[in-house]
XYZ file of N, CA, C and O in Angstrom:
476
model
N -22.759 11.445 -1.783
C -22.505 10.112 -2.324
C -21.263 9.487 -1.690
O -21.225 8.293 -1.464
N -20.235 10.331 -1.423
C -19.011 9.813 -0.832
C -19.273 9.200 0.537
O -18.665 8.198 0.891
N -20.185 9.808 1.294
C -20.480 9.286 2.630
C -21.077 7.890 2.555
O -20.760 7.031 3.370
N -21.926 7.660 1.576
C -22.529 6.333 1.432
C -21.487 5.295 1.037
O -21.501 4.167 1.532
N -20.591 5.677 0.156
C -19.531 4.751 -0.260
C -18.619 4.433 0.922
O -18.248 3.278 1.146
N -18.265 5.472 1.703
C -17.435 5.242 2.890
C -18.151 4.338 3.886
O -17.525 3.476 4.505
N -19.447 4.536 4.050
C -20.208 3.700 4.970
C -20.232 2.251 4.495
O -20.085 1.329 5.306
N -20.389 2.027 3.213
C -20.362 0.662 2.661
C -18.983 0.037 2.870
O -18.876 -1.141 3.249
N -17.931 0.811 2.641
C -16.571 0.306 2.876
C -16.389 -0.054 4.346
O -15.808 -1.089 4.678
N -16.912 0.779 5.238
C -16.839 0.488 6.672
C -17.564 -0.812 7.004
O -17.048 -1.650 7.754
N -18.741 -1.012 6.438
C -19.479 -2.263 6.672
C -18.706 -3.473 6.161
O -18.674 -4.525 6.817
N -18.075 -3.326 5.007
C -17.269 -4.424 4.459
C -16.081 -4.722 5.370
O -15.789 -5.890 5.659
N -15.403 -3.670 5.849
C -14.255 -3.871 6.742
C -14.670 -4.552 8.048
O -14.006 -5.483 8.508
N -15.769 -4.100 8.625
C -16.235 -4.689 9.884
C -16.658 -6.137 9.658
O -16.331 -7.019 10.461
N -17.360 -6.399 8.572
C -17.773 -7.776 8.259
C -16.555 -8.668 8.051
O -16.499 -9.791 8.550
N -15.572 -8.154 7.323
C -14.328 -8.896 7.110
C -13.645 -9.202 8.444
O -13.221 -10.330 8.688
N -13.539 -8.189 9.311
C -12.908 -8.393 10.617
C -13.634 -9.430 11.457
O -13.009 -10.277 12.103
N -14.954 -9.376 11.464
C -15.745 -10.355 12.234
C -15.565 -11.750 11.660
O -15.381 -12.720 12.412
N -15.616 -11.878 10.342
C -15.459 -13.197 9.714
C -14.076 -13.783 9.979
O -13.954 -14.973 10.271
N -13.057 -12.953 9.869
C -11.695 -13.438 10.122
C -11.568 -13.884 11.570
O -11.035 -14.955 11.856
N -12.052 -13.067 12.483
C -11.909 -13.372 13.901
C -12.766 -14.571 14.313
O -12.339 -15.380 15.133
N -13.941 -14.700 13.749
C -14.862 -15.749 14.168
C -14.620 -17.075 13.455
O -14.577 -18.122 14.096
N -14.474 -17.026 12.140
C -14.439 -18.265 11.364
C -13.044 -18.674 10.904
O -12.658 -19.828 11.034
N -12.296 -17.736 10.360
C -11.024 -18.096 9.752
C -9.987 -18.523 10.779
O -9.157 -19.387 10.496
N -10.028 -17.968 11.980
C -9.069 -18.384 13.005
C -9.259 -19.848 13.376
O -8.296 -20.564 13.586
N -10.515 -20.296 13.471
C -10.775 -21.705 13.765
C -10.275 -22.607 12.645
O -9.704 -23.662 12.892
N -10.491 -22.169 11.402
C -10.054 -22.958 10.250
C -8.526 -23.001 10.185
O -7.945 -24.028 9.857
N -7.875 -21.894 10.514
C -6.418 -21.817 10.356
C -5.687 -22.767 11.305
O -4.607 -23.234 10.991
N -6.261 -23.052 12.462
C -5.612 -23.985 13.383
C -5.584 -25.408 12.825
O -4.700 -26.177 13.134
N -6.572 -25.722 11.987
C -6.644 -27.066 11.400
C -6.036 -27.134 10.001
O -5.887 -28.205 9.443
N -5.714 -25.986 9.431
C -5.263 -25.930 8.045
C -3.745 -26.027 7.943
O -3.022 -25.601 8.830
N -3.312 -26.558 6.834
C -1.884 -26.588 6.522
C -1.520 -25.460 5.565
O -0.357 -25.272 5.257
N -2.515 -24.713 5.100
C -2.305 -23.635 4.141
C -1.669 -22.440 4.843
O -2.245 -21.858 5.755
N -0.481 -22.054 4.410
C 0.258 -20.947 5.028
C -0.455 -19.619 4.818
O -0.488 -18.785 5.720
N -1.044 -19.414 3.640
C -1.745 -18.162 3.359
C -2.913 -17.961 4.319
O -3.104 -16.859 4.845
N -3.686 -18.993 4.574
C -4.819 -18.897 5.506
C -4.322 -18.581 6.908
O -4.918 -17.775 7.622
N -3.222 -19.193 7.303
C -2.670 -18.916 8.638
C -2.232 -17.460 8.775
O -2.486 -16.810 9.785
N -1.588 -16.919 7.752
C -1.124 -15.529 7.799
C -2.307 -14.568 7.787
O -2.367 -13.626 8.587
N -3.270 -14.786 6.899
C -4.432 -13.894 6.813
C -5.229 -13.925 8.110
O -5.681 -12.889 8.596
N -5.387 -15.088 8.709
C -6.145 -15.159 9.959
C -5.389 -14.508 11.111
O -5.990 -14.001 12.052
N -4.069 -14.492 11.012
C -3.257 -13.902 12.078
C -3.240 -12.378 12.017
O -3.259 -11.708 13.045
N -3.221 -11.823 10.818
C -3.138 -10.363 10.694
C -4.455 -9.738 10.250
O -4.539 -8.519 10.113
N -5.479 -10.523 10.056
C -6.739 -10.033 9.494
C -7.368 -8.889 10.242
O -7.794 -7.900 9.643
N -7.450 -8.987 11.562
C -8.063 -7.906 12.335
C -7.220 -6.649 12.308
O -7.758 -5.541 12.310
N -5.914 -6.792 12.300
C -5.033 -5.622 12.296
C -5.138 -4.835 10.996
O -4.913 -3.622 10.992
N -5.486 -5.499 9.921
C -5.625 -4.820 8.636
C -6.774 -3.822 8.675
O -6.694 -2.751 8.078
N -7.849 -4.129 9.390
C -9.035 -3.268 9.368
C -9.037 -2.182 10.437
O -9.855 -1.268 10.378
N -8.141 -2.227 11.420
C -8.160 -1.234 12.508
C -8.044 0.198 12.001
O -8.905 1.035 12.262
N -6.986 0.512 11.308
C -6.701 1.897 10.928
C -7.713 2.437 9.914
O -8.241 3.538 10.112
N -8.046 1.678 8.845
C -9.065 2.225 7.934
C -10.426 2.406 8.618
O -11.118 3.384 8.361
N -10.786 1.502 9.498
C -12.080 1.617 10.191
C -12.107 2.831 11.106
O -13.093 3.587 11.127
N -11.037 3.037 11.863
C -10.961 4.206 12.736
C -11.042 5.486 11.904
O -11.749 6.431 12.259
N -10.352 5.512 10.785
C -10.337 6.688 9.925
C -11.732 6.988 9.372
O -12.181 8.135 9.378
N -12.421 5.971 8.898
C -13.753 6.166 8.324
C -14.761 6.554 9.407
O -15.581 7.456 9.204
N -14.716 5.896 10.555
C -15.633 6.238 11.649
C -15.418 7.684 12.078
O -16.381 8.440 12.280
N -14.168 8.079 12.205
C -13.867 9.452 12.589
C -14.358 10.441 11.532
O -14.924 11.480 11.853
N -14.177 10.114 10.286
C -14.576 11.002 9.207
C -16.101 11.112 9.087
O -16.634 12.189 8.821
N -16.815 10.007 9.290
C -18.265 10.014 9.120
C -19.019 10.538 10.335
O -20.022 11.243 10.184
N -18.563 10.184 11.538
C -19.389 10.440 12.712
C -18.786 11.440 13.703
O -19.486 12.308 14.205
N -17.518 11.324 13.998
C -16.924 12.104 15.091
C -16.400 13.451 14.598
O -16.636 14.483 15.221
N -15.662 13.437 13.517
C -15.102 14.641 12.887
C -14.182 15.445 13.798
O -14.130 16.665 13.720
N -13.475 14.759 14.690
C -12.441 15.396 15.507
C -11.132 14.668 15.226
O -11.075 13.449 15.298
N -10.104 15.427 14.945
C -8.835 14.834 14.546
C -7.739 15.252 15.506
O -7.766 16.347 16.066
N -6.769 14.371 15.705
C -5.612 14.717 16.527
C -4.765 15.767 15.824
O -4.343 16.746 16.428
N -4.501 15.565 14.548
C -3.762 16.534 13.743
C -4.640 16.938 12.556
O -5.124 18.043 12.473
N -4.811 16.013 11.626
C -5.744 16.165 10.509
C -6.026 14.776 9.945
O -5.470 13.782 10.409
N -6.885 14.698 8.934
C -7.276 13.396 8.388
C -6.075 12.584 7.913
O -6.010 11.378 8.115
N -5.132 13.253 7.279
C -3.993 12.565 6.699
C -3.055 12.018 7.769
O -2.733 10.829 7.775
N -2.618 12.861 8.694
C -1.608 12.462 9.670
C -2.166 11.583 10.793
O -1.406 10.876 11.454
N -3.466 11.617 11.008
C -4.048 10.750 12.030
C -3.841 9.279 11.715
O -3.674 8.451 12.606
N -3.824 8.917 10.437
C -3.570 7.525 10.057
C -2.185 7.080 10.525
O -2.025 5.983 11.062
N -1.192 7.929 10.336
C 0.163 7.611 10.781
C 0.246 7.533 12.305
O 0.923 6.666 12.850
N -0.450 8.445 12.981
C -0.458 8.413 14.446
C -1.092 7.135 14.970
O -0.580 6.530 15.919
N -2.182 6.718 14.355
C -2.811 5.466 14.776
C -1.864 4.288 14.567
O -1.764 3.392 15.414
N -1.172 4.295 13.433
C -0.197 3.229 13.172
C 0.905 3.233 14.226
O 1.266 2.184 14.769
N 1.452 4.406 14.521
C 2.528 4.496 15.515
C 2.050 4.074 16.906
O 2.761 3.348 17.611
N 0.880 4.507 17.304
C 0.362 4.155 18.628
C 0.120 2.656 18.737
O 0.561 2.021 19.707
N -0.565 2.080 17.753
C -0.862 0.645 17.811
C 0.402 -0.205 17.688
O 0.535 -1.235 18.356
N 1.360 0.228 16.864
C 2.628 -0.505 16.746
C 3.437 -0.410 18.027
O 4.077 -1.385 18.445
N 3.410 0.753 18.667
C 4.123 0.916 19.935
C 3.535 0.012 21.009
O 4.282 -0.622 21.775
N 2.235 -0.074 21.063
C 1.594 -0.982 22.024
C 2.012 -2.418 21.738
O 2.291 -3.192 22.663
N 2.079 -2.775 20.459
C 2.494 -4.130 20.090
C 3.929 -4.398 20.531
O 4.235 -5.457 21.078
N 4.829 -3.445 20.327
C 6.229 -3.618 20.728
C 6.355 -3.636 22.253
O 7.134 -4.415 22.815
N 5.590 -2.796 22.932
C 5.635 -2.774 24.397
C 5.128 -4.080 25.014
O 5.461 -4.403 26.148
N 4.353 -4.835 24.242
C 3.857 -6.110 24.765
C 4.970 -7.137 24.951
O 4.762 -8.164 25.589
N 6.155 -6.865 24.407
C 7.304 -7.736 24.665
C 7.644 -7.685 26.151
O 7.883 -8.717 26.789
N 7.656 -6.493 26.693
C 8.038 -6.288 28.094
C 6.847 -6.399 29.047
O 6.968 -6.968 30.125
N 5.703 -5.847 28.642
C 4.518 -5.823 29.499
C 3.491 -6.818 28.975
O 2.757 -6.531 28.035
N 3.427 -7.971 29.604
C 2.591 -9.074 29.111
C 1.092 -8.772 29.178
O 0.305 -9.377 28.467
N 0.675 -7.826 30.033
C -0.750 -7.514 30.129
C -1.255 -6.787 28.869
O -2.457 -6.695 28.646
N -0.351 -6.322 28.014
C -0.735 -5.678 26.760
C -1.009 -6.688 25.653
O -1.539 -6.329 24.611
N -0.649 -7.925 25.872
C -0.862 -8.956 24.864
C 0.425 -9.692 24.547
O 1.396 -9.629 25.285
N 0.416 -10.361 23.415
C 1.563 -11.142 22.971
C 2.142 -10.477 21.727
O 1.411 -10.175 20.785
N 3.450 -10.242 21.733
C 4.090 -9.600 20.583
C 4.107 -10.547 19.398
O 4.426 -11.728 19.516
N 3.761 -9.994 18.236
C 3.847 -10.734 16.988
C 4.151 -9.725 15.882
O 3.392 -8.771 15.675
N 5.265 -9.910 15.211
C 5.658 -8.969 14.165
C 4.637 -8.923 13.040
O 4.492 -7.921 12.344
N 3.882 -10.026 12.848
C 2.866 -10.042 11.798
C 1.740 -9.067 12.095
O 1.100 -8.560 11.178
N 1.498 -8.778 13.362
C 0.480 -7.781 13.706
C 0.901 -6.396 13.230
O 0.068 -5.622 12.742
N 2.179 -6.079 13.348
C 2.673 -4.797 12.853
C 2.588 -4.758 11.332
O 2.237 -3.726 10.747
N 2.855 -5.881 10.681
C 2.688 -5.966 9.230
C 1.231 -5.709 8.853
O 0.946 -4.978 7.901
N 0.299 -6.297 9.585
C -1.125 -6.064 9.329
C -1.510 -4.609 9.521
O -2.284 -4.049 8.737
N -0.969 -3.984 10.560
C -1.234 -2.560 10.779
C -0.682 -1.719 9.626
O -1.315 -0.748 9.194
N 0.490 -2.096 9.114
C 1.086 -1.364 7.999
C 0.240 -1.515 6.734
O 0.023 -0.540 5.999
N -0.255 -2.712 6.478
C -1.140 -2.922 5.329
C -2.407 -2.085 5.486
O -2.892 -1.480 4.526
N -2.938 -2.032 6.702
C -4.103 -1.197 6.974
C -3.807 0.277 6.752
O -4.650 1.023 6.239
N -2.603 0.717 7.127
C -2.194 2.105 6.894
C -2.156 2.402 5.401
O -2.662 3.442 4.955
N -1.583 1.505 4.625
C -1.513 1.688 3.172
C -2.922 1.767 2.588
O -3.222 2.640 1.763
N -3.816 0.879 3.028
C -5.195 0.889 2.534
C -5.902 2.185 2.931
O -6.629 2.782 2.130
N -5.672 2.627 4.144
C -6.285 3.865 4.620
C -5.777 5.064 3.824
O -6.559 5.978 3.504
N -4.503 5.088 3.511
C -3.951 6.178 2.707
C -4.510 6.135 1.283
O -4.786 7.176 0.687
N -4.713 4.941 0.764
C -5.344 4.795 -0.553
C -6.754 5.393 -0.519
O -7.139 6.146 -1.424
N -7.516 5.056 0.514
C -8.872 5.609 0.641
C -8.828 7.126 0.780
O -9.689 7.830 0.231
N -7.858 7.631 1.510
C -7.719 9.077 1.665
C -7.532 9.741 0.300
O -8.195 10.727 -0.019
N -6.639 9.215 -0.513
C -6.376 9.824 -1.809
C -7.533 9.647 -2.777
O -7.779 10.503 -3.622
N -8.286 8.557 -2.647
C -9.439 8.359 -3.519
C -10.545 9.362 -3.178
O -11.152 9.962 -4.052
N -10.806 9.544 -1.879
C -11.942 10.367 -1.477
C -11.613 11.837 -1.244
O -12.479 12.689 -1.372
N -10.402 12.156 -0.867
C -10.093 13.533 -0.501
C -9.392 14.298 -1.623
O -9.526 15.500 -1.702
N -8.635 13.629 -2.439
C -7.921 14.304 -3.522
C -8.688 14.094 -4.822
O -8.917 12.973 -5.239
N -9.078 15.174 -5.428
C -9.818 15.058 -6.695
C -9.179 15.881 -7.783
O -8.613 16.879 -7.593
């Protein structure tokens, strides 16, 4: 049963990421609403870490360290790439809100870990 719930959560996260990237970004450029601008800016970053964690848990089942610490490693790697983009422009554009989105995703992923793994 847990696998089905995780799969549904994964579908919701992917759908959310697609909707934010496809629709909300266009709306945010025309909107004066600060909340919409922030959510559209960090929306994709929120789903990265939980999605990677669920995909790894459901399909791949190979971990760098273990289920728990891999979430932190993903956060550190993605945040480091974001910070390195200050110096190396081919990595993208630095935005502190992206790191905030990754941190929110880490918190959500840790919440899912404790819900599904700790009983």
